[in-house]
Each structure stands twice: as C-alpha cells, then as structure tokens.
Amino acid sequence: MSDPIALWLAEHKHFARLLDLLEQQVVAFHADDGPNYELMLDIVSYLRYFPDRYHHPREDVAFARLVERDPGTKALTEQMLQDHRVIVAAGTELLSYLQQVIEDVVVERAKVEAAAATYLVYYRRHLALEDRELVPRAQQLLTPQDWEEVVAALPTGPDPLFGEDSEPRYRELRRQIALAAPDA
C-alpha cells in the first residue's frame, strides 16, 4: 500500500479487529466458558510484536513532523508516545499471564482480567484518539517529503498475520478473523 495514511488507518482497523476477538475471549474467560488461550496468546503476541517493530516507528516520525508543522499538537503526540509505552507494559503483563495459564500455572483470575481490561481500554482509546485527532491533522499538514521520511522509517519485513505470506503460527487466528468478518 503506497498511501501512508491509508496504510496507517488499515493497520488500526486490523488492530481493532484483533482487540474485538481478544475481548470475546476475555468474556469467555470471565464466564469460565472455554476461552481459547492459544488464540488470546497469538493476538497479544502479534499486537506486541508487529506494531512495535513496524507501525510505531512510522508513527514516531509522523508525530515529530506533525509537531514541527503544528506545535499545538505536542501534548497530544507526547500522550500518544506515552500510551505506546503503557500498551507495551500492559501487553507484556498479559502475555506473561496467558503463557502461565497455558503452562497450567495457577494465576488469579482477577489478575488476568485486570491485565486484559487495562490492555483493551488503553489500546482502544489510543487508536480512537489517533484516528480522530492525529491522522486527520497529519493528512492535512504533512508534506510529501514528510511522508517520504515516514515511509523510510519502516523496517522491511512482511506483516506476519495480515501480509500475503502470513506465518503458519497465525493460521487459527486468520481463520477466526475470517469467521468474525467474512467481508474483510
């Protein structure tokens, strides 16, 4: 995808779909209704790996350029960067709990639910705020040269879940995504 705004929004849409699937599993966990822990682990693993390696580096450059073009966005961009750190910490904690559950380690249900709730709330709020406030401002203010720098910040590598050559590890997750939204 050559349009960086379209790519940015498409990735956010993918992340939101994954958060929806994760929330369904968290609801099943809360109801003790046979959640798929492996699926949960795959979702959180992907959301920890792909955005940090590919998505956020582009955002960092776009945010920096946006602040140069509109200094009034500085507080919001700093908040978004802080959100990235909180989401990483919450995701790391949730991953740890899920791995323990899969390994049959006894973990307090309340800890897993709290970690999942924190992760879901922060991630969703973050995506909504970026889409509502920062993406439109970036689209309006960034120059073609700015966008070239944003695109250049992207490390090379395929998307292991939504890319053409997805990793076998994510086969079940791809199936669940297709079942949840056959038109996507």
mmCIF file of C-alpha atoms in Angstrom:
data_model
loop_
_atom_site.group_PDB
_atom_site.id
_atom_site.type_symbol
_atom_site.label_atom_id
_atom_site.label_comp_id
_atom_site.label_asym_id
_atom_site.label_seq_id
_atom_site.Cartn_x
_atom_site.Cartn_y
_atom_site.Cartn_z
ATOM 1 C CA MET A 1 0.000 0.000 0.000
ATOM 2 C CA SER A 2 1.659 3.190 -1.191
ATOM 3 C CA ASP A 3 -0.584 5.716 0.613
ATOM 4 C CA PRO A 4 0.842 6.076 4.143
ATOM 5 C CA ILE A 5 -2.445 7.430 5.566
ATOM 6 C CA ALA A 6 -4.396 4.511 4.096
ATOM 7 C CA LEU A 7 -1.810 2.092 5.497
ATOM 8 C CA TRP A 8 -1.938 3.783 8.918
ATOM 9 C CA LEU A 9 -5.744 3.530 9.054
ATOM 10 C CA ALA A 10 -5.790 -0.018 7.656
ATOM 11 C CA GLU A 11 -3.387 -1.178 10.350
ATOM 12 C CA HIS A 12 -5.522 0.500 13.014
ATOM 13 C CA LYS A 13 -8.550 -1.329 11.626
ATOM 14 C CA HIS A 14 -6.656 -4.638 11.826
ATOM 15 C CA PHE A 15 -5.605 -3.895 15.407
ATOM 16 C CA ALA A 16 -9.202 -3.024 16.367
ATOM 17 C CA ARG A 17 -10.465 -6.312 14.893
ATOM 18 C CA LEU A 18 -7.894 -8.198 16.924
ATOM 19 C CA LEU A 19 -8.932 -6.342 20.062
ATOM 20 C CA ASP A 20 -12.549 -7.356 19.361
ATOM 21 C CA LEU A 21 -11.505 -11.014 19.104
ATOM 22 C CA LEU A 22 -9.453 -10.715 22.274
ATOM 23 C CA GLU A 23 -12.380 -9.176 24.113
ATOM 24 C CA GLN A 24 -14.626 -12.068 23.040
ATOM 25 C CA GLN A 25 -12.130 -14.476 24.548
ATOM 26 C CA VAL A 26 -11.829 -12.382 27.727
ATOM 27 C CA VAL A 27 -15.625 -12.500 28.094
ATOM 28 C CA ALA A 28 -15.468 -16.292 27.715
ATOM 29 C CA PHE A 29 -12.667 -16.373 30.299
ATOM 30 C CA HIS A 30 -14.726 -14.302 32.729
ATOM 31 C CA ALA A 31 -17.736 -16.603 32.258
ATOM 32 C CA ASP A 32 -15.496 -19.688 32.523
ATOM 33 C CA ASP A 33 -16.855 -20.627 29.104
ATOM 34 C CA GLY A 34 -13.834 -22.271 27.499
ATOM 35 C CA PRO A 35 -11.764 -19.406 26.155
ATOM 36 C CA ASN A 36 -9.118 -20.197 23.562
ATOM 37 C CA TYR A 37 -5.943 -19.281 25.442
ATOM 38 C CA GLU A 38 -3.693 -20.037 22.462
ATOM 39 C CA LEU A 39 -5.741 -17.634 20.341
ATOM 40 C CA MET A 40 -5.513 -15.000 23.057
ATOM 41 C CA LEU A 41 -1.754 -15.501 23.230
ATOM 42 C CA ASP A 42 -1.434 -15.189 19.447
ATOM 43 C CA ILE A 43 -3.461 -11.965 19.399
ATOM 44 C CA VAL A 44 -1.465 -10.297 22.143
ATOM 45 C CA SER A 45 1.839 -11.609 20.755
ATOM 46 C CA TYR A 46 1.071 -10.148 17.347
ATOM 47 C CA LEU A 47 -0.084 -6.841 18.845
ATOM 48 C CA ARG A 48 3.117 -6.654 20.894
ATOM 49 C CA TYR A 49 5.426 -7.599 18.020
ATOM 50 C CA PHE A 50 4.127 -6.033 14.821
ATOM 51 C CA PRO A 51 3.174 -2.512 15.980
ATOM 52 C CA ASP A 52 6.377 -2.021 17.958
ATOM 53 C CA ARG A 53 8.570 -3.166 15.087
ATOM 54 C CA TYR A 54 6.742 -1.721 12.075
ATOM 55 C CA HIS A 55 3.829 0.566 12.917
ATOM 56 C CA HIS A 56 5.165 2.716 15.746
ATOM 57 C CA PRO A 57 8.441 3.715 14.040
ATOM 58 C CA ARG A 58 6.379 5.328 11.273
ATOM 59 C CA GLU A 59 4.121 6.999 13.818
ATOM 60 C CA ASP A 60 7.130 8.354 15.710
ATOM 61 C CA VAL A 61 8.387 10.092 12.560
ATOM 62 C CA ALA A 62 4.909 11.331 11.619
ATOM 63 C CA PHE A 63 4.344 12.685 15.136
ATOM 64 C CA ALA A 64 7.689 14.503 15.139
ATOM 65 C CA ARG A 65 6.935 16.092 11.758
ATOM 66 C CA LEU A 66 3.431 16.987 12.902
ATOM 67 C CA VAL A 67 4.776 18.821 15.952
ATOM 68 C CA GLU A 68 7.142 20.745 13.660
ATOM 69 C CA ARG A 69 4.193 21.772 11.470
ATOM 70 C CA ASP A 70 1.773 22.401 14.357
ATOM 71 C CA PRO A 71 3.409 22.885 17.786
ATOM 72 C CA GLY A 72 -0.080 22.794 19.317
ATOM 73 C CA THR A 73 -0.094 19.014 18.774
ATOM 74 C CA LYS A 74 2.917 18.453 21.026
ATOM 75 C CA ALA A 75 0.983 17.498 24.165
ATOM 76 C CA LEU A 76 -1.204 15.065 22.268
ATOM 77 C CA THR A 77 1.699 13.437 20.431
ATOM 78 C CA GLU A 78 3.579 13.063 23.709
ATOM 79 C CA GLN A 79 0.480 11.428 25.191
ATOM 80 C CA MET A 80 0.367 9.006 22.240
ATOM 81 C CA LEU A 81 4.027 8.102 22.752
ATOM 82 C CA GLN A 82 3.338 7.525 26.458
ATOM 83 C CA ASP A 83 0.346 5.375 25.505
ATOM 84 C CA HIS A 84 2.683 3.241 23.387
ATOM 85 C CA ARG A 85 4.782 2.577 26.491
ATOM 86 C CA VAL A 86 1.721 1.783 28.648
ATOM 87 C CA ILE A 87 0.319 -0.541 25.983
ATOM 88 C CA VAL A 88 3.675 -2.336 25.756
ATOM 89 C CA ALA A 89 3.788 -2.796 29.541
ATOM 90 C CA ALA A 90 0.163 -3.952 29.741
ATOM 91 C CA GLY A 91 0.688 -6.317 26.802
ATOM 92 C CA THR A 92 3.826 -7.772 28.341
ATOM 93 C CA GLU A 93 1.986 -8.416 31.599
ATOM 94 C CA LEU A 94 -0.978 -10.003 29.814
ATOM 95 C CA LEU A 95 1.334 -12.171 27.707
ATOM 96 C CA SER A 96 3.037 -13.403 30.854
ATOM 97 C CA TYR A 97 -0.271 -14.336 32.478
ATOM 98 C CA LEU A 98 -1.540 -16.072 29.331
ATOM 99 C CA GLN A 99 1.667 -18.062 28.993
ATOM 100 C CA GLN A 100 1.360 -19.144 32.621
ATOM 101 C CA VAL A 101 -2.265 -20.201 32.106
ATOM 102 C CA ILE A 102 -1.275 -22.241 29.029
ATOM 103 C CA GLU A 103 1.501 -23.889 31.066
ATOM 104 C CA ASP A 104 -1.091 -24.805 33.751
ATOM 105 C CA VAL A 105 0.351 -22.411 36.317
ATOM 106 C CA VAL A 106 -2.310 -21.185 38.731
ATOM 107 C CA VAL A 107 -2.916 -17.483 38.103
ATOM 108 C CA GLU A 108 -5.518 -15.418 39.902
ATOM 109 C CA ARG A 109 -8.458 -14.842 37.586
ATOM 110 C CA ALA A 110 -8.689 -11.221 38.743
ATOM 111 C CA LYS A 111 -5.096 -10.563 37.658
ATOM 112 C CA VAL A 112 -5.695 -11.892 34.152
ATOM 113 C CA GLU A 113 -8.959 -9.976 33.832
ATOM 114 C CA ALA A 114 -7.403 -6.738 35.109
ATOM 115 C CA ALA A 115 -4.438 -7.042 32.750
ATOM 116 C CA ALA A 116 -6.760 -7.756 29.815
ATOM 117 C CA ALA A 117 -9.082 -4.874 30.706
ATOM 118 C CA THR A 118 -6.184 -2.437 31.016
ATOM 119 C CA TYR A 119 -4.774 -3.580 27.698
ATOM 120 C CA LEU A 120 -8.102 -3.374 25.861
ATOM 121 C CA VAL A 121 -9.105 0.005 27.279
ATOM 122 C CA TYR A 122 -5.769 1.689 26.648
ATOM 123 C CA TYR A 123 -5.322 0.230 23.180
ATOM 124 C CA ARG A 124 -8.831 1.121 22.009
ATOM 125 C CA ARG A 125 -8.699 4.626 23.424
ATOM 126 C CA HIS A 126 -5.311 5.135 21.846
ATOM 127 C CA LEU A 127 -6.457 4.025 18.388
ATOM 128 C CA ALA A 128 -9.608 6.162 18.563
ATOM 129 C CA LEU A 129 -7.690 9.266 19.617
ATOM 130 C CA GLU A 130 -5.073 8.829 16.901
ATOM 131 C CA ASP A 131 -7.726 8.267 14.240
ATOM 132 C CA ARG A 132 -9.858 11.180 15.398
ATOM 133 C CA GLU A 133 -7.174 13.762 16.195
ATOM 134 C CA LEU A 134 -3.746 12.976 14.792
ATOM 135 C CA VAL A 135 -4.316 11.188 11.499
ATOM 136 C CA PRO A 136 -6.504 13.988 10.069
ATOM 137 C CA ARG A 137 -4.000 16.637 11.220
ATOM 138 C CA ALA A 138 -1.124 14.679 9.706
ATOM 139 C CA GLN A 139 -3.032 14.243 6.467
ATOM 140 C CA GLN A 140 -3.692 17.970 6.381
ATOM 141 C CA LEU A 141 -0.270 19.288 7.412
ATOM 142 C CA LEU A 142 2.472 16.868 6.442
ATOM 143 C CA THR A 143 4.287 17.464 3.181
ATOM 144 C CA PRO A 144 5.192 14.846 0.571
ATOM 145 C CA GLN A 145 8.775 14.999 1.885
ATOM 146 C CA ASP A 146 7.493 14.360 5.428
ATOM 147 C CA TRP A 147 5.611 11.299 4.165
ATOM 148 C CA GLU A 148 8.720 10.039 2.389
ATOM 149 C CA GLU A 149 10.529 10.168 5.741
ATOM 150 C CA VAL A 150 7.624 8.381 7.437
ATOM 151 C CA VAL A 151 7.701 5.599 4.848
ATOM 152 C CA ALA A 152 11.503 5.386 5.092
ATOM 153 C CA ALA A 153 11.172 4.722 8.850
ATOM 154 C CA LEU A 154 9.510 1.403 8.050
ATOM 155 C CA PRO A 155 11.818 -1.547 8.572
ATOM 156 C CA THR A 156 11.490 -4.062 5.792
ATOM 157 C CA GLY A 157 9.565 -7.201 6.519
ATOM 158 C CA PRO A 158 6.170 -8.742 5.894
ATOM 159 C CA ASP A 159 3.179 -8.480 8.188
ATOM 160 C CA PRO A 160 3.187 -11.953 9.800
ATOM 161 C CA LEU A 161 -0.625 -12.007 10.148
ATOM 162 C CA PHE A 162 -2.224 -9.748 7.541
ATOM 163 C CA GLY A 163 0.525 -9.958 4.923
ATOM 164 C CA GLU A 164 0.469 -12.127 1.813
ATOM 165 C CA ASP A 165 2.845 -14.678 3.344
ATOM 166 C CA SER A 166 1.439 -14.962 6.838
ATOM 167 C CA GLU A 167 3.219 -17.120 9.382
ATOM 168 C CA PRO A 168 1.779 -20.617 9.965
ATOM 169 C CA ARG A 169 1.604 -19.773 13.676
ATOM 170 C CA TYR A 170 -1.265 -17.400 12.915
ATOM 171 C CA ARG A 171 -3.350 -19.846 10.837
ATOM 172 C CA GLU A 172 -6.040 -20.239 13.515
ATOM 173 C CA LEU A 173 -6.084 -16.507 14.201
ATOM 174 C CA ARG A 174 -6.582 -15.795 10.482
ATOM 175 C CA ARG A 175 -9.436 -18.306 10.456
ATOM 176 C CA GLN A 176 -11.081 -16.603 13.435
ATOM 177 C CA ILE A 177 -10.709 -13.190 11.778
ATOM 178 C CA ALA A 178 -12.361 -14.524 8.629
ATOM 179 C CA LEU A 179 -15.212 -16.043 10.654
ATOM 180 C CA ALA A 180 -15.745 -12.817 12.571
ATOM 181 C CA ALA A 181 -15.805 -10.602 9.471
ATOM 182 C CA PRO A 182 -16.077 -12.561 6.216
ATOM 183 C CA ASP A 183 -16.207 -9.330 4.165
ATOM 184 C CA ALA A 184 -12.880 -8.007 5.488
#
